[in-house]
Short mmCIF file of C-alpha atoms in Angstrom, two decimals:
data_model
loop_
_atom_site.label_atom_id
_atom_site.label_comp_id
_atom_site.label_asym_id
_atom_site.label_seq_id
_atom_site.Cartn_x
_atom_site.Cartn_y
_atom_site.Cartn_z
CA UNK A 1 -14.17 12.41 -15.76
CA UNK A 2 -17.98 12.92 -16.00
CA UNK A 3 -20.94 11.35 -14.83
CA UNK A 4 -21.47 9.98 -18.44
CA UNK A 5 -18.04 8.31 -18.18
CA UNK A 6 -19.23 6.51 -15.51
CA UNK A 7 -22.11 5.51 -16.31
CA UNK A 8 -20.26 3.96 -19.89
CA UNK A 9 -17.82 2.05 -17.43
CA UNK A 10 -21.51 0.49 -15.80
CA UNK A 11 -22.69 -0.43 -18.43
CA UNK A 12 -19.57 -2.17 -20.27
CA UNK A 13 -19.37 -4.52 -17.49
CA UNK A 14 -22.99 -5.09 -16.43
CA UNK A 15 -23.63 -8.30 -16.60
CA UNK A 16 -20.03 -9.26 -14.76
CA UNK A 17 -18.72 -10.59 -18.05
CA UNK A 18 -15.82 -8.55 -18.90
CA UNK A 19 -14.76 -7.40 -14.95
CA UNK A 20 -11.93 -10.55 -15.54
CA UNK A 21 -9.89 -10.92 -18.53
CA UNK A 22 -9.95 -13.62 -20.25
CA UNK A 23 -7.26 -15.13 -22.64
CA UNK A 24 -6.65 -13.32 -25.61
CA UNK A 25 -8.19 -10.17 -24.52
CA UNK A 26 -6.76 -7.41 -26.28
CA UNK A 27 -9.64 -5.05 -26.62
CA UNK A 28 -12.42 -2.98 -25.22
CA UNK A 29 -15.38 -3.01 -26.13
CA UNK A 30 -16.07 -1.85 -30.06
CA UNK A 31 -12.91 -2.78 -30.63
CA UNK A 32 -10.85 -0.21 -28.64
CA UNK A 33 -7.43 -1.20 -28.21
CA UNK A 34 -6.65 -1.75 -24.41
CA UNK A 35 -3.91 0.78 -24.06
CA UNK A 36 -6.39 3.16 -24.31
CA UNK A 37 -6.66 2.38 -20.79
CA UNK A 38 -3.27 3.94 -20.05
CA UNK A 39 -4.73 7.45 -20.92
CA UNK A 40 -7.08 7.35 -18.22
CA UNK A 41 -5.08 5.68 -15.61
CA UNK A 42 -2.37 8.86 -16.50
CA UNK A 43 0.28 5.19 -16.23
CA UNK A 44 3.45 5.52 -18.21
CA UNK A 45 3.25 1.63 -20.27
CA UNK A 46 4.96 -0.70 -18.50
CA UNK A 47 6.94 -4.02 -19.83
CA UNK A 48 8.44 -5.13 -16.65
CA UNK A 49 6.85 -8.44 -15.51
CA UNK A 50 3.53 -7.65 -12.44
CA UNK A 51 3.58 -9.62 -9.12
CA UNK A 52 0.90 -11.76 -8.75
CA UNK A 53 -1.29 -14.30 -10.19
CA UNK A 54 -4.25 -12.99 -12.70
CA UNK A 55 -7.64 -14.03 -10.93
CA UNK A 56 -9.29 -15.05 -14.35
CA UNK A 57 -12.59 -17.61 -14.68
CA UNK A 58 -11.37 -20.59 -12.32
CA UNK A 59 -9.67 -19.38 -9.64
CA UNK A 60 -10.90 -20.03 -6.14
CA UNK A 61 -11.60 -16.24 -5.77
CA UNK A 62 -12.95 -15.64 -8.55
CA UNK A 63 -16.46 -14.98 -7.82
CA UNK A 64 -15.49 -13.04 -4.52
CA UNK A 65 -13.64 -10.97 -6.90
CA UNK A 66 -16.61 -10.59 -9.09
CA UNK A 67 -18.91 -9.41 -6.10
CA UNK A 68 -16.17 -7.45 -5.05
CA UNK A 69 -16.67 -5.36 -8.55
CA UNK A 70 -19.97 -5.40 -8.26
CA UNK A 71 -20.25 -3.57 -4.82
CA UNK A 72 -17.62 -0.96 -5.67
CA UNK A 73 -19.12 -0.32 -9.04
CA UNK A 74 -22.38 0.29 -7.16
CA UNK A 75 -20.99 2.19 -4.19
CA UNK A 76 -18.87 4.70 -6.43
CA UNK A 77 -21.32 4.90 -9.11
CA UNK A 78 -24.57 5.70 -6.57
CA UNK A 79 -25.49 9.68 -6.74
CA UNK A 80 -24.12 11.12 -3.74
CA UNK A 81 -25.07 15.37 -2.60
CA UNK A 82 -21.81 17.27 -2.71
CA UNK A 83 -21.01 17.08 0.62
CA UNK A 84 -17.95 19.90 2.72
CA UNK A 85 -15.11 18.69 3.84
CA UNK A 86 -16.50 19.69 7.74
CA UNK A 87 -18.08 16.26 8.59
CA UNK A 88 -20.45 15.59 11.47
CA UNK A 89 -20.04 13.62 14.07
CA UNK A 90 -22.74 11.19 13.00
CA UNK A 91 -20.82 9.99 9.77
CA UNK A 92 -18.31 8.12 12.02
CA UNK A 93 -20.54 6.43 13.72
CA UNK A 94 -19.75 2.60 13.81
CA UNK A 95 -23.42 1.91 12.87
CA UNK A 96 -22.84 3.69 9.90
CA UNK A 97 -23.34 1.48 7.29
CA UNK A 98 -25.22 1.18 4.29
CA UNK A 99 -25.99 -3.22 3.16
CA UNK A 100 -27.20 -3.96 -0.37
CA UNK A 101 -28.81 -6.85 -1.32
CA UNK A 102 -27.32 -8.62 -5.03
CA UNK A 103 -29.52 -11.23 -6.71
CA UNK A 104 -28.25 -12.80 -9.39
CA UNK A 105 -31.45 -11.58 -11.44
CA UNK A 106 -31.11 -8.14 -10.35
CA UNK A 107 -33.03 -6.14 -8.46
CA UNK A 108 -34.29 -1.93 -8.79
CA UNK A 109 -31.23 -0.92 -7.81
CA UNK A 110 -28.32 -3.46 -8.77
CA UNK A 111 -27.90 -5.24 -12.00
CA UNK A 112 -28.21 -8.72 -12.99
CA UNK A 113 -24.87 -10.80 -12.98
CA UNK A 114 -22.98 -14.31 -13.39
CA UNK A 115 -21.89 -14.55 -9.45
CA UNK A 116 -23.39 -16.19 -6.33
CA UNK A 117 -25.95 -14.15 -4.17
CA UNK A 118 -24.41 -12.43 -1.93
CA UNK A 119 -24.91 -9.13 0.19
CA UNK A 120 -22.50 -6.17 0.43
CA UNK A 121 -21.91 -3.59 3.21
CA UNK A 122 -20.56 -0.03 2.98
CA UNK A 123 -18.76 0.92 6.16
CA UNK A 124 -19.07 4.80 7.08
CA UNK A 125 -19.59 5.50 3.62
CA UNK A 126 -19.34 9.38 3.61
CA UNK A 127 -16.76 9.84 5.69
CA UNK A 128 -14.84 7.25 2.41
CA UNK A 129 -16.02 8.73 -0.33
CA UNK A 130 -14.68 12.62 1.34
CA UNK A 131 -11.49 11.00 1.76
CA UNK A 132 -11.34 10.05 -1.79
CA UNK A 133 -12.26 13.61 -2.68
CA UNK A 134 -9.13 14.59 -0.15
CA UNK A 135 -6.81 12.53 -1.70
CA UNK A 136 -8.03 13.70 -5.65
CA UNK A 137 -9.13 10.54 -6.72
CA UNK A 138 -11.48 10.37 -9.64
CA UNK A 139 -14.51 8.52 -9.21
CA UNK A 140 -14.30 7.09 -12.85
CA UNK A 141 -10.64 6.36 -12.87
CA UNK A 142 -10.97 4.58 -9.19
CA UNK A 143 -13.87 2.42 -11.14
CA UNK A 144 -12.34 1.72 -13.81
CA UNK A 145 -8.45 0.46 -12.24
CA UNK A 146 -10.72 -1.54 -9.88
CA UNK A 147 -13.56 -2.74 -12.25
CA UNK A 148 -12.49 -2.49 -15.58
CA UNK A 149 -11.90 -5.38 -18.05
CA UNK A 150 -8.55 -5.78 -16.70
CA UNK A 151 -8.39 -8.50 -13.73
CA UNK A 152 -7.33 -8.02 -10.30
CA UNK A 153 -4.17 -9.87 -9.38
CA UNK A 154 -3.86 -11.78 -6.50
CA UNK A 155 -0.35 -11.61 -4.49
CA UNK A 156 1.40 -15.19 -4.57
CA UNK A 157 1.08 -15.51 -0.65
CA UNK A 158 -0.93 -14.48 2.55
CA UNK A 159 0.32 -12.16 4.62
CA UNK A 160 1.69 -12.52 8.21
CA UNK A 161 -1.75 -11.63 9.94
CA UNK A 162 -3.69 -14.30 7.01
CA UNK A 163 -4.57 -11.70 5.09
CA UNK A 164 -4.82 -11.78 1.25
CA UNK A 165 -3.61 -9.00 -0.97
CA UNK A 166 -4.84 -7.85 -4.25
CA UNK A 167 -3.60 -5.32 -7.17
CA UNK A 168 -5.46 -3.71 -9.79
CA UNK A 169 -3.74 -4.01 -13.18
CA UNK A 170 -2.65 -0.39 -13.18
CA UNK A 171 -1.24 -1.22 -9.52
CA UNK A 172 -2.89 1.92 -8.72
CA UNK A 173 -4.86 0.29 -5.37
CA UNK A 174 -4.29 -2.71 -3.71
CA UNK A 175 -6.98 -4.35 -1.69
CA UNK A 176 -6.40 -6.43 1.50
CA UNK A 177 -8.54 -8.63 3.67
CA UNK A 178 -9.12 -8.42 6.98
CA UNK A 179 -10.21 -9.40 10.35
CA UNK A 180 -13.21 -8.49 12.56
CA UNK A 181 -10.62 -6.75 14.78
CA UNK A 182 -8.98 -4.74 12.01
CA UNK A 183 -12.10 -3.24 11.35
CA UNK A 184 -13.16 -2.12 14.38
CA UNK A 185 -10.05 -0.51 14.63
CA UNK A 186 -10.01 1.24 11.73
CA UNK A 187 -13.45 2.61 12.58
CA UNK A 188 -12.54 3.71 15.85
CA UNK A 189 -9.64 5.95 14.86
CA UNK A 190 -11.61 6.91 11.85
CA UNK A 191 -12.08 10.48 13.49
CA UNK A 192 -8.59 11.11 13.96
CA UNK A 193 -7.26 9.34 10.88
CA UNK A 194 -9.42 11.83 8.72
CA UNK A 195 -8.73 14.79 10.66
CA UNK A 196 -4.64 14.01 10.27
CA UNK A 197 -4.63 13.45 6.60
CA UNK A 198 -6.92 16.16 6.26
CA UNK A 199 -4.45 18.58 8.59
CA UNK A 200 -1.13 17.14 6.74
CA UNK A 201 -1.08 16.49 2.71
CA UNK A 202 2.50 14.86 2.88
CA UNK A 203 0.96 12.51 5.68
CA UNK A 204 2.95 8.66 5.47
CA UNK A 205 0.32 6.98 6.62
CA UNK A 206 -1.76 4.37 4.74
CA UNK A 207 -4.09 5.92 2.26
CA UNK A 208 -7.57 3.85 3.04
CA UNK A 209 -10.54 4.62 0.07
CA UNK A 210 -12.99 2.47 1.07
CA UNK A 211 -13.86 -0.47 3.52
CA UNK A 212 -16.11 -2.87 2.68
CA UNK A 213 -18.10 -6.68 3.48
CA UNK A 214 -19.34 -9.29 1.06
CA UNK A 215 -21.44 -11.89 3.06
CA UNK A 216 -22.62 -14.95 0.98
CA UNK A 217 -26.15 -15.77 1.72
CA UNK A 218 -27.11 -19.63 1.71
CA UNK A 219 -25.07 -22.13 3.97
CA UNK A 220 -21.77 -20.74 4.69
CA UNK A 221 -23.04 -17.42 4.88
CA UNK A 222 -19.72 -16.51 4.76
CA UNK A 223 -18.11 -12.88 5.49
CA UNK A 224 -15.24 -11.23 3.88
CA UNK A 225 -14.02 -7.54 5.00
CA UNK A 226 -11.64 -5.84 3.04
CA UNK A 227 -9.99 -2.44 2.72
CA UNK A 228 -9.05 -0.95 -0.42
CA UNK A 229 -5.75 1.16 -0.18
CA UNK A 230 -3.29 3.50 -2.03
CA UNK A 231 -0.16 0.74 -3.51
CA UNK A 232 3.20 2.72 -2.51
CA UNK A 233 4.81 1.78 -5.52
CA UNK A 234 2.44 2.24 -8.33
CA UNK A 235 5.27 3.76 -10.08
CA UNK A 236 7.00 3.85 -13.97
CA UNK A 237 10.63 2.67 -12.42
CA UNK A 238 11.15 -0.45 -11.21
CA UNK A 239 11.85 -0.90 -7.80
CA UNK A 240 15.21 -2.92 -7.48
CA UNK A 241 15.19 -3.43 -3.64
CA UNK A 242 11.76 -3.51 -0.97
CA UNK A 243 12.64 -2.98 2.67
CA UNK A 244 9.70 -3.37 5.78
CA UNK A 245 11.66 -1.45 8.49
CA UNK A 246 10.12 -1.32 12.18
CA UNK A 247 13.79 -0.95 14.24
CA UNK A 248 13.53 -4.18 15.85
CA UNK A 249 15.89 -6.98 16.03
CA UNK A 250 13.78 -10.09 16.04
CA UNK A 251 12.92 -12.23 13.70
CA UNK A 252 13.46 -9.31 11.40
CA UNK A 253 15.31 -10.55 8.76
CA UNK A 254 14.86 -13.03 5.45
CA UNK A 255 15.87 -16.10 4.67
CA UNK A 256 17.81 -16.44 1.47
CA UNK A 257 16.24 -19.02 0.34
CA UNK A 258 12.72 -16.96 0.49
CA UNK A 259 14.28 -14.17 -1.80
CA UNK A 260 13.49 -13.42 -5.31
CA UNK A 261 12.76 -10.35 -7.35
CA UNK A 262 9.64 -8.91 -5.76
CA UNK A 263 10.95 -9.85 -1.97
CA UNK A 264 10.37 -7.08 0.88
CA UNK A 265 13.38 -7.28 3.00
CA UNK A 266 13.29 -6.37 6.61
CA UNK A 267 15.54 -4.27 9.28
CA UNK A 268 18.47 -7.27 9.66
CA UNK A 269 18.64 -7.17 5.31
CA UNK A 270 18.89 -3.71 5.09
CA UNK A 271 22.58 -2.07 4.24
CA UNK A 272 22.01 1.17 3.16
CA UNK A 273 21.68 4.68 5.20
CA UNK A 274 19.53 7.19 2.96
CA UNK A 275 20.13 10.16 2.65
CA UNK A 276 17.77 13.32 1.16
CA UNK A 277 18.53 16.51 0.48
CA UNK A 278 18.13 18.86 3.63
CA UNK A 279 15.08 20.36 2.94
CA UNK A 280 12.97 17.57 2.11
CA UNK A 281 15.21 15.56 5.18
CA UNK A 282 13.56 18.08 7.73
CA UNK A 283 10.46 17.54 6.24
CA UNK A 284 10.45 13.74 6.86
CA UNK A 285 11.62 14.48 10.34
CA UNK A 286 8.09 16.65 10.56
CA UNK A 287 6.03 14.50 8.95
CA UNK A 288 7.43 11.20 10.61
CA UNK A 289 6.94 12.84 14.34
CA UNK A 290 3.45 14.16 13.20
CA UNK A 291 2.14 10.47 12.53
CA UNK A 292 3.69 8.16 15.17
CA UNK A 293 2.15 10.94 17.37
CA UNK A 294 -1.66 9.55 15.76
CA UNK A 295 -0.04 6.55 15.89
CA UNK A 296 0.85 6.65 19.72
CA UNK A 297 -2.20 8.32 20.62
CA UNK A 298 -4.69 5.79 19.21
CA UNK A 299 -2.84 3.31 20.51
CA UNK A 300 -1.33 1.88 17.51
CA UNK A 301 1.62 -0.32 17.35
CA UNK A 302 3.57 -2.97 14.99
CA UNK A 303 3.47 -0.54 12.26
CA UNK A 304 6.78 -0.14 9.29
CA UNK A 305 8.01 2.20 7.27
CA UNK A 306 7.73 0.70 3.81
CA UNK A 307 11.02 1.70 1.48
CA UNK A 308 11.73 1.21 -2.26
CA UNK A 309 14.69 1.87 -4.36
CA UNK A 310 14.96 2.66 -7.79
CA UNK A 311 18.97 2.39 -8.88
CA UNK A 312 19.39 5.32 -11.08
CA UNK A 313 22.94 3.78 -11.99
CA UNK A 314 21.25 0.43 -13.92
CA UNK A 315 25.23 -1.14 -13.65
CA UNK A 316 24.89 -1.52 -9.95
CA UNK A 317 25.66 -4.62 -8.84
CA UNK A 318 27.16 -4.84 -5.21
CA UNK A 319 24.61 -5.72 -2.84
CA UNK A 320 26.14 -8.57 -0.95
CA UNK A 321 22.88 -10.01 -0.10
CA UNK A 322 21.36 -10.54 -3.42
CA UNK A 323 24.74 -11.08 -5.15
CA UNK A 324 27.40 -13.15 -4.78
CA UNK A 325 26.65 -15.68 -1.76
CA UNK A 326 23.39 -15.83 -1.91
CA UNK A 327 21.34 -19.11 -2.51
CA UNK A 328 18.33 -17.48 -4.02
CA UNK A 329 20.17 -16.54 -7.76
CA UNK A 330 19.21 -13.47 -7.46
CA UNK A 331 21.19 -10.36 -9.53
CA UNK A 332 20.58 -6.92 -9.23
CA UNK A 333 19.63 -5.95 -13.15
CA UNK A 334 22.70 -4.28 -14.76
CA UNK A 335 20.26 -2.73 -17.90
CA UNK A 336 16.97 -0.63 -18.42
CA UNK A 337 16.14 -2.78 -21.37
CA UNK A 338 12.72 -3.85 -20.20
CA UNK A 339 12.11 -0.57 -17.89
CA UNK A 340 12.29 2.53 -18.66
CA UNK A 341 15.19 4.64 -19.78
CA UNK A 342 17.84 5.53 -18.16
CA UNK A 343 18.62 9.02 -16.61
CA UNK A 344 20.08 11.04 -13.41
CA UNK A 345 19.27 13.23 -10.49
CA UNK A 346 20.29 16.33 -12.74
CA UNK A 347 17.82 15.72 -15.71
CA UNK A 348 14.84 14.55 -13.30
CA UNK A 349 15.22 17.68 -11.43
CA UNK A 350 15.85 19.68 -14.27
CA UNK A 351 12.51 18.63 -15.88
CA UNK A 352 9.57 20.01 -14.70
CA UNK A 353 7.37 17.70 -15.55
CA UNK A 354 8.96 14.35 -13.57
CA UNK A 355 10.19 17.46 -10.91
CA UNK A 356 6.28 18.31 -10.54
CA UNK A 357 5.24 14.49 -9.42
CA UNK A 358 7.84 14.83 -6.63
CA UNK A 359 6.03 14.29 -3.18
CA UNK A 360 7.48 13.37 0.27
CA UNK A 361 8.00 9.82 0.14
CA UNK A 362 7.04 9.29 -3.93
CA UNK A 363 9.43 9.95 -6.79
CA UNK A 364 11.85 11.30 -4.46
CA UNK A 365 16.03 11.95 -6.09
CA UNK A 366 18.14 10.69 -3.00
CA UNK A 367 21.37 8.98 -2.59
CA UNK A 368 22.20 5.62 -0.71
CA UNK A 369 25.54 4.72 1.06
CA UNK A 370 26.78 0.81 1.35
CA UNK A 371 26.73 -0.39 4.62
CA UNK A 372 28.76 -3.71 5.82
CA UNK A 373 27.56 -5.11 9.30
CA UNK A 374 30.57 -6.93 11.61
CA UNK A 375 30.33 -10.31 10.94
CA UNK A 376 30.79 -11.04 15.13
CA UNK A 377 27.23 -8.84 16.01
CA UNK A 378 24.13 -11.29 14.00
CA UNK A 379 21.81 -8.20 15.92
CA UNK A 380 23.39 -5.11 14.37
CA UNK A 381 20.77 -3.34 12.64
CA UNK A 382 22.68 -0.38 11.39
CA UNK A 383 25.78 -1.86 9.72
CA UNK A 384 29.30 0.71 8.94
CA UNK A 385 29.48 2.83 6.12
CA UNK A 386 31.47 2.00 3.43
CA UNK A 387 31.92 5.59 1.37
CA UNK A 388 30.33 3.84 -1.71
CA UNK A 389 27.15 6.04 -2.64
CA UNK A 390 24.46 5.18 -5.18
CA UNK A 391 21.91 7.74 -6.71
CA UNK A 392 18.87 6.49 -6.43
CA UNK A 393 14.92 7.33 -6.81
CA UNK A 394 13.11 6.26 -3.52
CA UNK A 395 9.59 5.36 -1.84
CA UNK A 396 8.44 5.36 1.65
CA UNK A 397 4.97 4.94 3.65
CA UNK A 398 3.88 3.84 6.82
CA UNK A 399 2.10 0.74 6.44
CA UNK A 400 0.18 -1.40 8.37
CA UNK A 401 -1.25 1.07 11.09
CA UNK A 402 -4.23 -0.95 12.75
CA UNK A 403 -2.80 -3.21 14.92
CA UNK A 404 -3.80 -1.89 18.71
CA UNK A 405 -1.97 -2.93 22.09
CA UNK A 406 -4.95 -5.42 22.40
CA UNK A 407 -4.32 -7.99 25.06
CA UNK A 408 -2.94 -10.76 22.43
CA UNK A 409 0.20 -8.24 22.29
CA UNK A 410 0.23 -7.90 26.01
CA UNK A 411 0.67 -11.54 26.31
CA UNK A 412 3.22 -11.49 23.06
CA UNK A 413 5.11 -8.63 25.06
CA UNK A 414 5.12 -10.54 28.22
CA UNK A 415 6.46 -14.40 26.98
CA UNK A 416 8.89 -13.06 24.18
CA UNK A 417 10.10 -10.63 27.35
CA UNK A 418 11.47 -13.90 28.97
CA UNK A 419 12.79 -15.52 26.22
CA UNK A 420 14.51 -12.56 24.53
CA UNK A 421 15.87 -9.11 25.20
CA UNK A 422 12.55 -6.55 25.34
CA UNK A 423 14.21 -4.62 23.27
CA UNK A 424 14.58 -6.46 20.56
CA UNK A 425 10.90 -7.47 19.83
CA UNK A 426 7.85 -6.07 18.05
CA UNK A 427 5.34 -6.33 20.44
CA UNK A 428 5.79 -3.21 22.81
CA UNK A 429 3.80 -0.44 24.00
CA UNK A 430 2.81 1.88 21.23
CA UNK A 431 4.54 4.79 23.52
CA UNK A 432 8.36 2.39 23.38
CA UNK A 433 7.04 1.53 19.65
CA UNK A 434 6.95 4.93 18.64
CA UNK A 435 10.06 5.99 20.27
CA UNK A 436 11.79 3.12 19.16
CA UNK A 437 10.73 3.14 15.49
CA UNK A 438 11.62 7.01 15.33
CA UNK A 439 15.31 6.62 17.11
CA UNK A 440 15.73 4.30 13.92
CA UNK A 441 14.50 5.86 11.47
CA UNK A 442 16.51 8.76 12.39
CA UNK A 443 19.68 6.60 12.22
CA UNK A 444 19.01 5.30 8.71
CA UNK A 445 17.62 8.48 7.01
CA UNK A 446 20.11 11.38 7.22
CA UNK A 447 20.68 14.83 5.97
CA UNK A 448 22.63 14.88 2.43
CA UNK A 449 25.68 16.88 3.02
#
């Protein structure tokens, strides 16, 4: 998209007025119907119901929302030099960073708007906007999924760490808080996170786009850091079943009563092995080694490998967990009326358009076998097969990669050590982590034969 397209998204939204949708807005602006919006995000329509809650005029976050639109809009939409890919040195540096006073009048270089007055803070912005160029991300299209006239959506709960988690409407980008610490980690492997994804296009690791601060001037003068990052399953299918796999025993595993539709299972849930053709199975193998070895070496640790499952076969219905038994109602769907139409590994290999959006890890044709676990070992994380295989279109990332072997984990490693088999918990050395995680993952992803 051109300069000129970007500009017109500026402008539509300048006064802050139509970042958040409001009720019964259908349209842009001369009357444009909003599905129009489709044809830049390149989104298939979708009918299926979106996690979260809309963050329209009222909400709590409302106005950190609205500065958070404001500072994107201005970061993306600020000239930048065409810059090479070959970065110096001096655009990692951690005092890289680039604050911007926003008035509510306005100033020269921002526009007025209908939020507080706050102050917003690019972190390394080069080395962010090169990695958006890496990973082929329009500069018009990234403005308009995050500040277009459809709202954000804010996930129903925190997670774990206290962070909060937002979705653009096209569920293109999700956007997370985070702490002091977070940051400073992400800065300091900054270096060798560009230089990997740079180095490896199929890399599993997190795609990061930006990282950001608003700080509220006045009394609270309150700060709020937040990365924006590629969502795993921005996808036309629906994903049936969300697993957060880390191969450890732990705590790692769901309540029933927690479960609903949109519920990411984790390693003591899980009953499937997967299993991928052979070629793209030694690719993963690659690919998996290549990051827990960035991982390992900037000292990373606590990190999953995010899964999702699209059931090709709509009739399937014999997960044990979410079926019959299980407290939380539950049912896996047994119809594509509200998604999209059915069809099998055949026809979405045989068509090269669907074939073409295949990557390592997205829109990937697989197959699943049942697993049952012995009902005498609670610990088992790999349960028996059962011979019952399920075709299946699946998803997979490594997520949260900025938690470092600080000394809160040392302690965590040490006191869970005495209570529980070291094994069995998170909090290890990201050298064990690493070995660990990959001696699982090896167990539950296998070779098609």
């Amino acid at each position: 998209m051109s300069a000129s397209d970007i500009e017109l998204i500026m402008r539509n939204s300048v006064d802050g007025s139509s970042m958040f949708a409001r009720e019964g807005d259908n349209f842009l602006e001369d009357g444009e119907p909003a599905a129009r919006l489709s044809t830049f995000t390149g989104m298939l329509p979708r009918e299926m119901k979106k996690q979260g809650a809309t963050i329209s005029k009222g909400h709590k976050n409302y106005e950190l929302m609205l500065n958070l639109q404001l500072g994107i809009r201005h970061s993306v939409g600020r000239p930048a030099p065409l810059t090479s890919l070959d970065l110096k040195a001096s655009a990692f540096d951690p005092k890289e960073k680039v604050w911007t006073k926003f008035p509510p009048e306005g100033t020269k270089y921002t526009p007025p708007h209908n939020s507080c007055d706050f102050r917003w803070k690019d972190y390394c912005p080069l080395v962010f906007r090169t990695l958006r160029k890496l990973f082929r991300v329009d500069p018009a299209d990234y403005m308009l999924s995050i500040c277009g006239n459809d709202a954000l959506r804010e996930l129903s709960s925190p997670g774990k760490s206290g962070s909060f988690f937002y979705l653009t409407n096209d569920d293109r980008y999700m956007i997370k808080t985070m702490k002091k610490s977070e940051v400073k980690v992400l800065i300091r492997m900054l270096p060798a996170y560009y230089n990997h994804v740079r180095a490896f296009e199929n890399t599993l690791v997190t795609k990061f786009f930006g990282l950001h601060c608003v700080k509220l001037t006045g009394a609270t003068q309150k700060k709020v850091r937040f990365v924006i990052m590629g969502n795993l399953f921005c996808t036309q299918y629906t994903i049936h079943r969300r697993f957060d796999l880390k191969g450890s025993s732990h705590g790692r595993t769901t309540a029933e009563g927690q479960i609903d539709e949109t519920t990411t299972l984790k390693d003591l849930d899980l009953n499937f092995i997967f299993r991928l053709q052979k070629s793209w199975f030694q690719e993963f193998q690659r690919q998996v080694d290549r990051d827990c070895e960035l991982l390992e070496q900037e000292r990373i640790m606590d990190y999953s490998l995010l899964v999702g499952l699209h059931f090709i076969d709509a009739s399937y219905n014999r997960d044990p967990l979410l079926t019959e038994g299980s407290s939380s109602g539950l049912r896996t769907p047994k119809s594509h009326a509200e998604s999209e139409v059915e069809l099998d590994a055949d026809q979405l290999l045989s068509d090269p358009n669907r074939y073409a959006s295949i990557k390592l890890g997205i829109n990937m044709p697989a197959r699943v076998e049942q697993t049952v676990r012995r009902s005498d070992c609670d610990s088992q994380l790999i349960g028996e097969p059962t011979g019952e295989f399920y075709d299946v279109i699946v998803f997979f990332g490594i997520i949260d990669i900025l938690q470092d072997y600080d000394i809160s984990k040392k302690l965590e490693h040490a006191y869970k050590s005495i209570q529980y088999d070291p094994t069995s918990i998170s909090a290890v050395d990201p050298k064990q982590y690493s070995k660990r995680f990959r001696d699982f993952i090896y167990k539950i992803f296998t070779e098609d034969t």
